[in-house]
Amino acid sequence: MTLFSIWRWLLALVGLFMYLGDIGTDTALVFTYFHEEHYVWSGLTALFIITGLTVNQIFSYAWFLEDMHKNVMDSKPKRWYLVLHIFGMGILLRSYHLLKQGYKEIWGQETSHNQSKLFSDTADLSMLKLFETFLESAPQLLLQLYVHQNHEEWSVLQYMSMVFSFFNLAWSLVDYRICLRKSLPQSRELPSALPTTVYLLYKLFTITSLILSYSLLLILSVYSTVGFTSLWLLGTIRAHHLKTNFCSSGVLELLYRGVIGAVLVFTFFNVKGQDTKRDMTVYYFFWTVINFSTPLLMFFLKPELKTITIFLVVSGVIYGGSLLGLILLVLYYRFLHSKQEAKKQYDEVDGLENVDGQEKETTPSTRRTREFIKP
């Protein structure tokens, strides 16, 4: 089975464009808000960018060191990698390396590069982008929606920022799903476009409707941020309670659990590869309560908004997106999700997989991919 193809190379190229567009437009907004003397918006926009970049650099450099130690990647000067990561260029470095080696492998200029090594690099890059999505893109989208609903003048740059955040979110979800499925034994990359499309729409509808609900809660009271922080803490505590085993060091594991908490603020995922039916039911019960009660709270507590068109539109999108998201969730897990994969969750011993009773060595990247978000 081909692990790294032209299709994967093109996905990496488009993913890099999405990443640069997202970070670039958000950075430009920081200076725009500052110039317009919206210092709080400028500071929050910068905070989300810095948080996503910092966490990604820490994980990226730690994985470089881990791969070097296990001789899974070519030996490179550690100081050079450290300098690039200090300047926030970890994802750019990985993208450059992947695109360069992938080009040589696919177009025949270099045949010695291992396909599994290329796929491992792809998996790490995809995971880092997913971290960035929920630490930077999703919070940024929430902030810009809040600004949009409270600021009369809008610029093209603000619309571009929201568009890039949204598409970066969608792209990261699909790209990671592709990597995850292909990392599983006896699993094809994507059996058809239908499961991927339904999965993407289910995620986008549920995440978008929740972000819109959060934006209305912020309009209702800025102290809603305390509630969002509490949700993050609950998610982090839940990950700690499950005793995740993702990182090789205790400090990184704590940071990883904090990332899990941030992801759970916006969407559900399986932390430990266990049966998720109960956890998913509980999660989407409270998700439904938030989405269906928020517009009603706005209706009764801020009656002056009843005649404002944007409030009616947002409320309609929340209810419609929530309903469609739940329908697509049920359809996906009832008819399109692989029954075999649903029954056999992969949470193996570090560096090993068990296929037909035999242990098979895996790369750290493959293990990391399997131990993060299960389908």
C-alpha positions as a Markdown table, in Angstrom:
| # | Residue | x | y | z |
|---|---|---|---|---|
| 1 | Met | 0.0 | 0.0 | 0.0 |
| 2 | Thr | 1.3 | 3.4 | -1.0 |
| 3 | Leu | 1.6 | 5.5 | 2.2 |
| 4 | Phe | 2.7 | 8.7 | 0.5 |
| 5 | Ser | 1.3 | 9.7 | -2.9 |
| 6 | Ile | 0.9 | 12.7 | -5.1 |
| 7 | Trp | -2.4 | 13.2 | -3.5 |
| 8 | Arg | -0.8 | 13.4 | 0.0 |
| 9 | Trp | 1.9 | 15.8 | -1.4 |
| 10 | Leu | -0.8 | 18.1 | -2.7 |
| 11 | Leu | -2.7 | 17.9 | 0.6 |
| 12 | Ala | 0.4 | 19.0 | 2.4 |
| 13 | Leu | 0.9 | 21.9 | 0.0 |
| 14 | Val | -2.7 | 23.2 | 0.3 |
| 15 | Gly | -2.5 | 22.7 | 4.1 |
| 16 | Leu | 0.6 | 24.9 | 4.2 |
| 17 | Phe | -1.3 | 27.6 | 2.2 |
| 18 | Met | -4.2 | 27.4 | 4.7 |
| 19 | Tyr | -1.9 | 27.7 | 7.6 |
| 20 | Leu | 0.0 | 30.7 | 6.2 |
| 21 | Gly | -3.3 | 32.4 | 5.2 |
| 22 | Asp | -4.8 | 31.9 | 8.7 |
| 23 | Ile | -1.8 | 33.1 | 10.6 |
| 24 | Gly | -1.1 | 35.9 | 8.2 |
| 25 | Thr | -4.6 | 37.4 | 8.2 |
| 26 | Asp | -4.8 | 37.2 | 12.0 |
| 27 | Thr | -1.4 | 38.8 | 12.4 |
| 28 | Ala | -2.5 | 41.7 | 10.1 |
| 29 | Leu | -5.7 | 42.1 | 12.3 |
| 30 | Val | -3.5 | 42.5 | 15.4 |
| 31 | Phe | -1.9 | 45.6 | 13.9 |
| 32 | Thr | -5.2 | 46.8 | 12.4 |
| 33 | Tyr | -7.0 | 46.7 | 15.7 |
| 34 | Phe | -4.0 | 48.3 | 17.5 |
| 35 | His | -4.0 | 51.1 | 14.9 |
| 36 | Glu | -7.7 | 51.6 | 15.4 |
| 37 | Glu | -7.1 | 51.7 | 19.2 |
| 38 | His | -9.0 | 48.5 | 19.9 |
| 39 | Tyr | -6.3 | 47.4 | 22.2 |
| 40 | Val | -8.3 | 44.6 | 23.9 |
| 41 | Trp | -9.2 | 43.0 | 20.5 |
| 42 | Ser | -5.7 | 43.4 | 19.3 |
| 43 | Gly | -4.3 | 41.8 | 22.5 |
| 44 | Leu | -6.7 | 38.8 | 22.4 |
| 45 | Thr | -6.0 | 38.2 | 18.7 |
| 46 | Ala | -2.3 | 38.2 | 19.4 |
| 47 | Leu | -2.7 | 36.0 | 22.5 |
| 48 | Phe | -4.4 | 33.3 | 20.5 |
| 49 | Ile | -1.7 | 33.4 | 17.8 |
| 50 | Ile | 1.1 | 33.2 | 20.4 |
| 51 | Thr | -0.6 | 30.4 | 22.3 |
| 52 | Gly | -1.0 | 28.2 | 19.3 |
| 53 | Leu | 2.5 | 28.9 | 18.0 |
| 54 | Thr | 4.1 | 28.3 | 21.4 |
| 55 | Val | 2.4 | 25.0 | 22.1 |
| 56 | Asn | 3.1 | 23.8 | 18.6 |
| 57 | Gln | 6.8 | 24.7 | 18.8 |
| 58 | Ile | 7.2 | 22.8 | 22.1 |
| 59 | Phe | 5.6 | 19.6 | 20.8 |
| 60 | Ser | 7.3 | 19.9 | 17.4 |
| 61 | Tyr | 10.8 | 20.2 | 18.9 |
| 62 | Ala | 10.1 | 17.5 | 21.4 |
| 63 | Trp | 9.1 | 15.1 | 18.6 |
| 64 | Phe | 12.2 | 16.0 | 16.6 |
| 65 | Leu | 14.3 | 15.0 | 19.6 |
| 66 | Glu | 12.3 | 11.8 | 20.1 |
| 67 | Asp | 12.6 | 10.8 | 16.5 |
| 68 | Met | 16.4 | 11.6 | 16.5 |
| 69 | His | 16.9 | 9.5 | 19.6 |
| 70 | Lys | 15.1 | 6.6 | 18.1 |
| 71 | Asn | 16.9 | 7.0 | 14.8 |
| 72 | Val | 13.7 | 7.4 | 12.8 |
| 73 | Met | 14.8 | 10.6 | 11.1 |
| 74 | Asp | 18.1 | 11.9 | 9.6 |
| 75 | Ser | 20.5 | 13.4 | 12.1 |
| 76 | Lys | 20.4 | 17.2 | 12.0 |
| 77 | Pro | 22.0 | 19.9 | 14.2 |
| 78 | Lys | 19.8 | 20.2 | 17.2 |
| 79 | Arg | 20.7 | 23.9 | 17.7 |
| 80 | Trp | 19.5 | 24.8 | 14.2 |
| 81 | Tyr | 16.2 | 23.1 | 14.9 |
| 82 | Leu | 16.0 | 24.8 | 18.3 |
| 83 | Val | 16.6 | 28.3 | 16.8 |
| 84 | Leu | 13.9 | 27.8 | 14.1 |
| 85 | His | 11.4 | 26.6 | 16.7 |
| 86 | Ile | 12.2 | 29.6 | 19.0 |
| 87 | Phe | 11.2 | 31.8 | 16.1 |
| 88 | Gly | 7.9 | 29.9 | 15.6 |
| 89 | Met | 8.9 | 28.2 | 12.4 |
| 90 | Gly | 8.4 | 24.5 | 13.4 |
| 91 | Ile | 5.5 | 23.9 | 11.1 |
| 92 | Leu | 7.2 | 25.7 | 8.3 |
| 93 | Leu | 10.3 | 23.6 | 8.8 |
| 94 | Arg | 8.3 | 20.4 | 8.8 |
| 95 | Ser | 6.3 | 21.4 | 5.7 |
| 96 | Tyr | 9.5 | 22.4 | 3.8 |
| 97 | His | 11.2 | 19.1 | 4.7 |
| 98 | Leu | 8.1 | 17.0 | 3.8 |
| 99 | Leu | 7.4 | 18.8 | 0.5 |
| 100 | Lys | 11.0 | 18.6 | -0.5 |
| 101 | Gln | 11.5 | 14.9 | 0.3 |
| 102 | Gly | 8.1 | 14.0 | -1.0 |
| 103 | Tyr | 8.8 | 15.7 | -4.3 |
| 104 | Lys | 12.0 | 13.8 | -4.8 |
| 105 | Glu | 10.3 | 10.5 | -3.9 |
| 106 | Ile | 7.3 | 10.9 | -6.1 |
| 107 | Trp | 9.0 | 12.4 | -9.2 |
| 108 | Gly | 11.9 | 9.9 | -9.1 |
| 109 | Gln | 14.8 | 12.1 | -8.2 |
| 110 | Glu | 15.4 | 10.2 | -5.0 |
| 111 | Thr | 14.2 | 6.6 | -4.5 |
| 112 | Ser | 15.9 | 5.8 | -1.1 |
| 113 | His | 13.6 | 7.9 | 1.0 |
| 114 | Asn | 11.3 | 5.6 | 3.0 |
| 115 | Gln | 7.6 | 5.8 | 2.3 |
| 116 | Ser | 6.8 | 5.1 | 5.9 |
| 117 | Lys | 9.1 | 7.9 | 7.0 |
| 118 | Leu | 7.3 | 10.3 | 4.8 |
| 119 | Phe | 4.0 | 9.3 | 6.1 |
| 120 | Ser | 5.2 | 9.6 | 9.7 |
| 121 | Asp | 6.3 | 13.1 | 8.9 |
| 122 | Thr | 2.9 | 13.8 | 7.4 |
| 123 | Ala | 1.2 | 12.4 | 10.5 |
| 124 | Asp | 3.2 | 14.6 | 12.9 |
| 125 | Leu | 2.5 | 17.7 | 10.8 |
| 126 | Ser | -1.2 | 16.9 | 10.6 |
| 127 | Met | -1.4 | 16.5 | 14.3 |
| 128 | Leu | 0.4 | 19.8 | 14.9 |
| 129 | Lys | -2.0 | 21.6 | 12.6 |
| 130 | Leu | -4.9 | 20.1 | 14.5 |
| 131 | Phe | -3.4 | 21.5 | 17.8 |
| 132 | Glu | -3.1 | 24.9 | 16.1 |
| 133 | Thr | -6.7 | 24.7 | 14.9 |
| 134 | Phe | -8.2 | 24.4 | 18.3 |
| 135 | Leu | -5.7 | 26.6 | 20.1 |
| 136 | Glu | -5.8 | 29.4 | 17.5 |
| 137 | Ser | -8.2 | 29.1 | 14.6 |
| 138 | Ala | -11.4 | 28.2 | 16.6 |
| 139 | Pro | -10.9 | 30.8 | 19.4 |
| 140 | Gln | -10.0 | 33.3 | 16.7 |
| 141 | Leu | -13.2 | 32.6 | 14.8 |
| 142 | Leu | -15.2 | 33.0 | 18.0 |
| 143 | Leu | -13.5 | 36.4 | 18.8 |
| 144 | Gln | -14.0 | 37.7 | 15.3 |
| 145 | Leu | -17.7 | 36.7 | 15.3 |
| 146 | Tyr | -18.1 | 38.5 | 18.6 |
| 147 | Val | -16.4 | 41.6 | 17.2 |
| 148 | His | -18.6 | 41.4 | 14.1 |
| 149 | Gln | -21.7 | 41.4 | 16.1 |
| 150 | Asn | -20.6 | 44.5 | 18.2 |
| 151 | His | -18.8 | 46.5 | 15.6 |
| 152 | Glu | -20.6 | 48.4 | 12.8 |
| 153 | Glu | -17.6 | 48.9 | 10.4 |
| 154 | Trp | -16.1 | 45.8 | 8.9 |
| 155 | Ser | -13.1 | 45.4 | 6.6 |
| 156 | Val | -12.2 | 42.9 | 4.0 |
| 157 | Leu | -9.3 | 41.8 | 6.2 |
| 158 | Gln | -11.7 | 40.8 | 9.0 |
| 159 | Tyr | -13.8 | 38.7 | 6.6 |
| 160 | Met | -10.6 | 37.1 | 5.2 |
| 161 | Ser | -9.5 | 36.2 | 8.8 |
| 162 | Met | -12.8 | 34.4 | 9.5 |
| 163 | Val | -12.8 | 32.6 | 6.1 |
| 164 | Phe | -9.2 | 31.3 | 6.6 |
| 165 | Ser | -10.0 | 30.3 | 10.2 |
| 166 | Phe | -13.1 | 28.4 | 9.1 |
| 167 | Phe | -11.4 | 26.6 | 6.1 |
| 168 | Asn | -8.3 | 25.9 | 8.2 |
| 169 | Leu | -10.5 | 24.2 | 10.7 |
| 170 | Ala | -12.3 | 22.1 | 8.1 |
| 171 | Trp | -9.0 | 21.2 | 6.3 |
| 172 | Ser | -7.3 | 20.2 | 9.5 |
| 173 | Leu | -10.2 | 17.9 | 10.5 |
| 174 | Val | -10.2 | 16.1 | 7.1 |
| 175 | Asp | -6.5 | 15.9 | 6.8 |
| 176 | Tyr | -6.1 | 14.4 | 10.3 |
| 177 | Arg | -8.9 | 11.9 | 9.6 |
| 178 | Ile | -7.1 | 10.7 | 6.5 |
| 179 | Cys | -3.8 | 10.3 | 8.4 |
| 180 | Leu | -5.5 | 8.5 | 11.2 |
| 181 | Arg | -7.3 | 6.0 | 9.0 |
| 182 | Lys | -4.2 | 5.2 | 7.0 |
| 183 | Ser | -2.2 | 4.7 | 10.2 |
| 184 | Leu | -4.6 | 1.9 | 11.3 |
| 185 | Pro | -3.7 | -1.7 | 10.2 |
| 186 | Gln | -6.0 | -3.2 | 7.5 |
| 187 | Ser | -7.5 | 0.2 | 6.8 |
| 188 | Arg | -7.6 | 2.1 | 3.5 |
| 189 | Glu | -7.0 | 5.8 | 3.3 |
| 190 | Leu | -10.6 | 6.7 | 2.5 |
| 191 | Pro | -12.9 | 4.0 | 1.2 |
| 192 | Ser | -15.1 | 6.6 | -0.5 |
| 193 | Ala | -15.8 | 10.3 | -0.5 |
| 194 | Leu | -19.2 | 9.8 | 1.2 |
| 195 | Pro | -18.0 | 8.9 | 4.7 |
| 196 | Thr | -15.4 | 11.8 | 4.7 |
| 197 | Thr | -18.0 | 14.3 | 3.5 |
| 198 | Val | -20.6 | 13.3 | 6.1 |
| 199 | Tyr | -17.9 | 13.3 | 8.8 |
| 200 | Leu | -16.7 | 16.8 | 7.8 |
| 201 | Leu | -20.2 | 18.2 | 7.7 |
| 202 | Tyr | -21.1 | 16.7 | 11.0 |
| 203 | Lys | -18.0 | 18.2 | 12.6 |
| 204 | Leu | -18.5 | 21.6 | 10.9 |
| 205 | Phe | -22.2 | 21.9 | 11.8 |
| 206 | Thr | -21.6 | 20.9 | 15.4 |
| 207 | Ile | -18.5 | 23.1 | 15.9 |
| 208 | Thr | -19.9 | 26.1 | 14.0 |
| 209 | Ser | -23.2 | 26.1 | 15.8 |
| 210 | Leu | -21.4 | 25.9 | 19.2 |
| 211 | Ile | -19.1 | 28.8 | 18.3 |
| 212 | Leu | -22.1 | 30.9 | 17.3 |
| 213 | Ser | -23.7 | 30.1 | 20.6 |
| 214 | Tyr | -20.6 | 31.1 | 22.5 |
| 215 | Ser | -20.5 | 34.4 | 20.6 |
| 216 | Leu | -24.1 | 35.1 | 21.7 |
| 217 | Leu | -23.2 | 34.3 | 25.3 |
| 218 | Leu | -20.3 | 36.8 | 25.1 |
| 219 | Ile | -22.7 | 39.4 | 23.9 |
| 220 | Leu | -25.0 | 38.6 | 26.8 |
| 221 | Ser | -22.1 | 39.0 | 29.2 |
| 222 | Val | -18.3 | 39.1 | 28.8 |
| 223 | Tyr | -18.2 | 37.1 | 32.0 |
| 224 | Ser | -19.1 | 34.1 | 29.9 |
| 225 | Thr | -15.4 | 33.7 | 29.5 |
| 226 | Val | -15.4 | 32.4 | 33.0 |
| 227 | Gly | -17.7 | 29.6 | 31.8 |
| 228 | Phe | -15.5 | 28.9 | 28.8 |
| 229 | Thr | -12.5 | 28.7 | 31.1 |
| 230 | Ser | -14.4 | 26.3 | 33.4 |
| 231 | Leu | -15.2 | 24.1 | 30.4 |
| 232 | Trp | -11.5 | 24.0 | 29.5 |
| 233 | Leu | -10.6 | 23.0 | 33.1 |
| 234 | Leu | -13.2 | 20.3 | 33.1 |
| 235 | Gly | -11.8 | 18.9 | 29.9 |
| 236 | Thr | -8.3 | 19.0 | 31.2 |
| 237 | Ile | -9.3 | 17.3 | 34.5 |
| 238 | Arg | -11.2 | 14.6 | 32.5 |
| 239 | Ala | -8.0 | 13.9 | 30.5 |
| 240 | His | -6.0 | 13.7 | 33.7 |
| 241 | His | -8.6 | 11.3 | 35.2 |
| 242 | Leu | -8.3 | 9.1 | 32.1 |
| 243 | Lys | -4.5 | 9.0 | 32.6 |
| 244 | Thr | -3.6 | 9.7 | 29.0 |
| 245 | Asn | -0.3 | 8.2 | 27.9 |
| 246 | Phe | 0.6 | 10.4 | 24.9 |
| 247 | Cys | 3.9 | 11.9 | 25.7 |
| 248 | Ser | 7.2 | 10.5 | 26.9 |
| 249 | Ser | 7.7 | 13.1 | 29.7 |
| 250 | Gly | 5.4 | 14.1 | 32.5 |
| 251 | Val | 5.6 | 17.8 | 31.8 |
| 252 | Leu | 4.7 | 17.4 | 28.2 |
| 253 | Glu | 1.8 | 15.1 | 29.2 |
| 254 | Leu | 0.4 | 17.8 | 31.4 |
| 255 | Leu | 0.6 | 20.3 | 28.5 |
| 256 | Tyr | -1.1 | 17.7 | 26.2 |
| 257 | Arg | -3.9 | 17.3 | 28.6 |
| 258 | Gly | -4.4 | 21.1 | 28.5 |
| 259 | Val | -4.6 | 20.9 | 24.7 |
| 260 | Ile | -7.2 | 18.2 | 25.1 |
| 261 | Gly | -9.2 | 20.5 | 27.4 |
| 262 | Ala | -9.1 | 23.2 | 24.7 |
| 263 | Val | -10.3 | 20.8 | 22.0 |
| 264 | Leu | -13.2 | 19.6 | 24.2 |
| 265 | Val | -14.4 | 23.2 | 24.5 |
| 266 | Phe | -15.3 | 23.0 | 20.8 |
| 267 | Thr | -15.8 | 19.4 | 19.8 |
| 268 | Phe | -15.9 | 15.8 | 21.2 |
| 269 | Phe | -13.2 | 13.3 | 20.7 |
| 270 | Asn | -12.1 | 10.0 | 22.1 |
| 271 | Val | -9.1 | 10.4 | 24.4 |
| 272 | Lys | -8.1 | 6.9 | 25.2 |
| 273 | Gly | -9.5 | 4.7 | 22.5 |
| 274 | Gln | -12.3 | 3.3 | 24.6 |
| 275 | Asp | -16.0 | 2.8 | 23.9 |
| 276 | Thr | -17.2 | 6.4 | 23.4 |
| 277 | Lys | -21.0 | 5.9 | 23.3 |
| 278 | Arg | -21.6 | 7.0 | 26.8 |
| 279 | Asp | -19.1 | 9.9 | 26.8 |
| 280 | Met | -20.3 | 11.1 | 23.4 |
| 281 | Thr | -24.0 | 11.0 | 24.6 |
| 282 | Val | -23.2 | 13.0 | 27.7 |
| 283 | Tyr | -21.1 | 15.5 | 25.8 |
| 284 | Tyr | -23.7 | 16.1 | 23.1 |
| 285 | Phe | -26.5 | 16.3 | 25.7 |
| 286 | Phe | -24.8 | 19.4 | 27.2 |
| 287 | Trp | -23.9 | 20.6 | 23.7 |
| 288 | Thr | -27.6 | 20.5 | 22.8 |
| 289 | Val | -28.6 | 22.3 | 26.0 |
| 290 | Ile | -26.1 | 25.1 | 25.3 |
| 291 | Asn | -27.1 | 25.5 | 21.6 |
| 292 | Phe | -30.9 | 25.4 | 22.1 |
| 293 | Ser | -31.0 | 27.5 | 25.2 |
| 294 | Thr | -28.6 | 30.4 | 24.2 |
| 295 | Pro | -30.8 | 32.1 | 21.6 |
| 296 | Leu | -33.8 | 31.8 | 24.1 |
| 297 | Leu | -31.7 | 33.5 | 26.8 |
| 298 | Met | -30.8 | 36.3 | 24.4 |
| 299 | Phe | -34.5 | 36.6 | 23.4 |
| 300 | Phe | -35.7 | 37.0 | 27.0 |
| 301 | Leu | -32.7 | 38.8 | 28.6 |
| 302 | Lys | -32.0 | 41.2 | 25.7 |
| 303 | Pro | -35.4 | 41.8 | 24.1 |
| 304 | Glu | -34.1 | 44.8 | 22.1 |
| 305 | Leu | -32.2 | 42.3 | 19.9 |
| 306 | Lys | -35.5 | 40.6 | 18.7 |
| 307 | Thr | -35.8 | 42.9 | 15.8 |
| 308 | Ile | -32.2 | 42.9 | 14.7 |
| 309 | Thr | -31.7 | 40.8 | 11.6 |
| 310 | Ile | -28.3 | 39.4 | 12.4 |
| 311 | Phe | -29.6 | 38.0 | 15.7 |
| 312 | Leu | -32.4 | 36.2 | 13.9 |
| 313 | Val | -30.0 | 34.9 | 11.3 |
| 314 | Val | -27.5 | 33.7 | 13.9 |
| 315 | Ser | -30.2 | 32.0 | 15.9 |
| 316 | Gly | -31.5 | 30.3 | 12.8 |
| 317 | Val | -28.0 | 29.0 | 11.9 |
| 318 | Ile | -27.5 | 27.7 | 15.4 |
| 319 | Tyr | -30.8 | 25.8 | 15.4 |
| 320 | Gly | -30.4 | 24.6 | 11.9 |
| 321 | Gly | -26.8 | 23.7 | 12.2 |
| 322 | Ser | -27.4 | 21.9 | 15.5 |
| 323 | Leu | -30.2 | 19.8 | 14.0 |
| 324 | Leu | -28.2 | 18.9 | 10.9 |
| 325 | Gly | -25.1 | 18.2 | 13.0 |
| 326 | Leu | -26.9 | 15.7 | 15.2 |
| 327 | Ile | -28.6 | 14.0 | 12.2 |
| 328 | Leu | -25.2 | 13.6 | 10.4 |
| 329 | Leu | -23.6 | 12.4 | 13.6 |
| 330 | Val | -26.1 | 9.6 | 13.9 |
| 331 | Leu | -25.9 | 8.8 | 10.2 |
| 332 | Tyr | -22.1 | 8.6 | 10.3 |
| 333 | Tyr | -21.8 | 6.4 | 13.3 |
| 334 | Arg | -24.8 | 4.2 | 12.4 |
| 335 | Phe | -24.1 | 3.6 | 8.7 |
| 336 | Leu | -20.7 | 4.9 | 7.6 |
| 337 | His | -18.3 | 4.3 | 10.5 |
| 338 | Ser | -16.3 | 1.1 | 10.1 |
| 339 | Lys | -17.8 | -1.5 | 12.5 |
| 340 | Gln | -14.5 | -3.3 | 12.8 |
| 341 | Glu | -12.6 | -0.1 | 13.7 |
| 342 | Ala | -15.4 | 0.9 | 16.1 |
| 343 | Lys | -15.0 | -2.4 | 18.0 |
| 344 | Lys | -11.2 | -2.6 | 17.8 |
| 345 | Gln | -9.7 | 0.6 | 19.2 |
| 346 | Tyr | -6.0 | 1.1 | 19.0 |
| 347 | Asp | -4.2 | 2.1 | 22.2 |
| 348 | Glu | -1.2 | -0.2 | 22.0 |
| 349 | Val | 2.0 | -0.2 | 24.1 |
| 350 | Asp | 4.4 | 2.6 | 23.0 |
| 351 | Gly | 6.1 | 1.8 | 19.7 |
| 352 | Leu | 4.3 | -1.5 | 19.1 |
| 353 | Glu | 1.2 | -2.6 | 17.3 |
| 354 | Asn | -0.4 | -6.1 | 17.5 |
| 355 | Val | -1.7 | -7.6 | 14.3 |
| 356 | Asp | -2.9 | -11.2 | 14.2 |
| 357 | Gly | -1.1 | -11.9 | 17.5 |
| 358 | Gln | 2.3 | -10.6 | 16.3 |
| 359 | Glu | 4.0 | -7.5 | 17.5 |
| 360 | Lys | 5.2 | -5.1 | 14.9 |
| 361 | Glu | 7.4 | -2.2 | 15.4 |
| 362 | Thr | 6.0 | 1.2 | 14.6 |
| 363 | Thr | 7.5 | 4.7 | 14.5 |
| 364 | Pro | 6.9 | 7.3 | 17.2 |
| 365 | Ser | 4.8 | 9.3 | 14.7 |
| 366 | Thr | 2.5 | 6.4 | 14.0 |
| 367 | Arg | 2.0 | 5.7 | 17.7 |
| 368 | Arg | 1.3 | 9.4 | 18.4 |
| 369 | Thr | -1.3 | 9.4 | 15.6 |
| 370 | Arg | -3.2 | 6.4 | 16.9 |
| 371 | Glu | -3.2 | 7.6 | 20.5 |
| 372 | Phe | -4.6 | 11.0 | 19.8 |
| 373 | Ile | -8.1 | 11.3 | 18.3 |
| 374 | Lys | -9.8 | 8.1 | 17.4 |
| 375 | Pro | -12.6 | 8.2 | 14.8 |
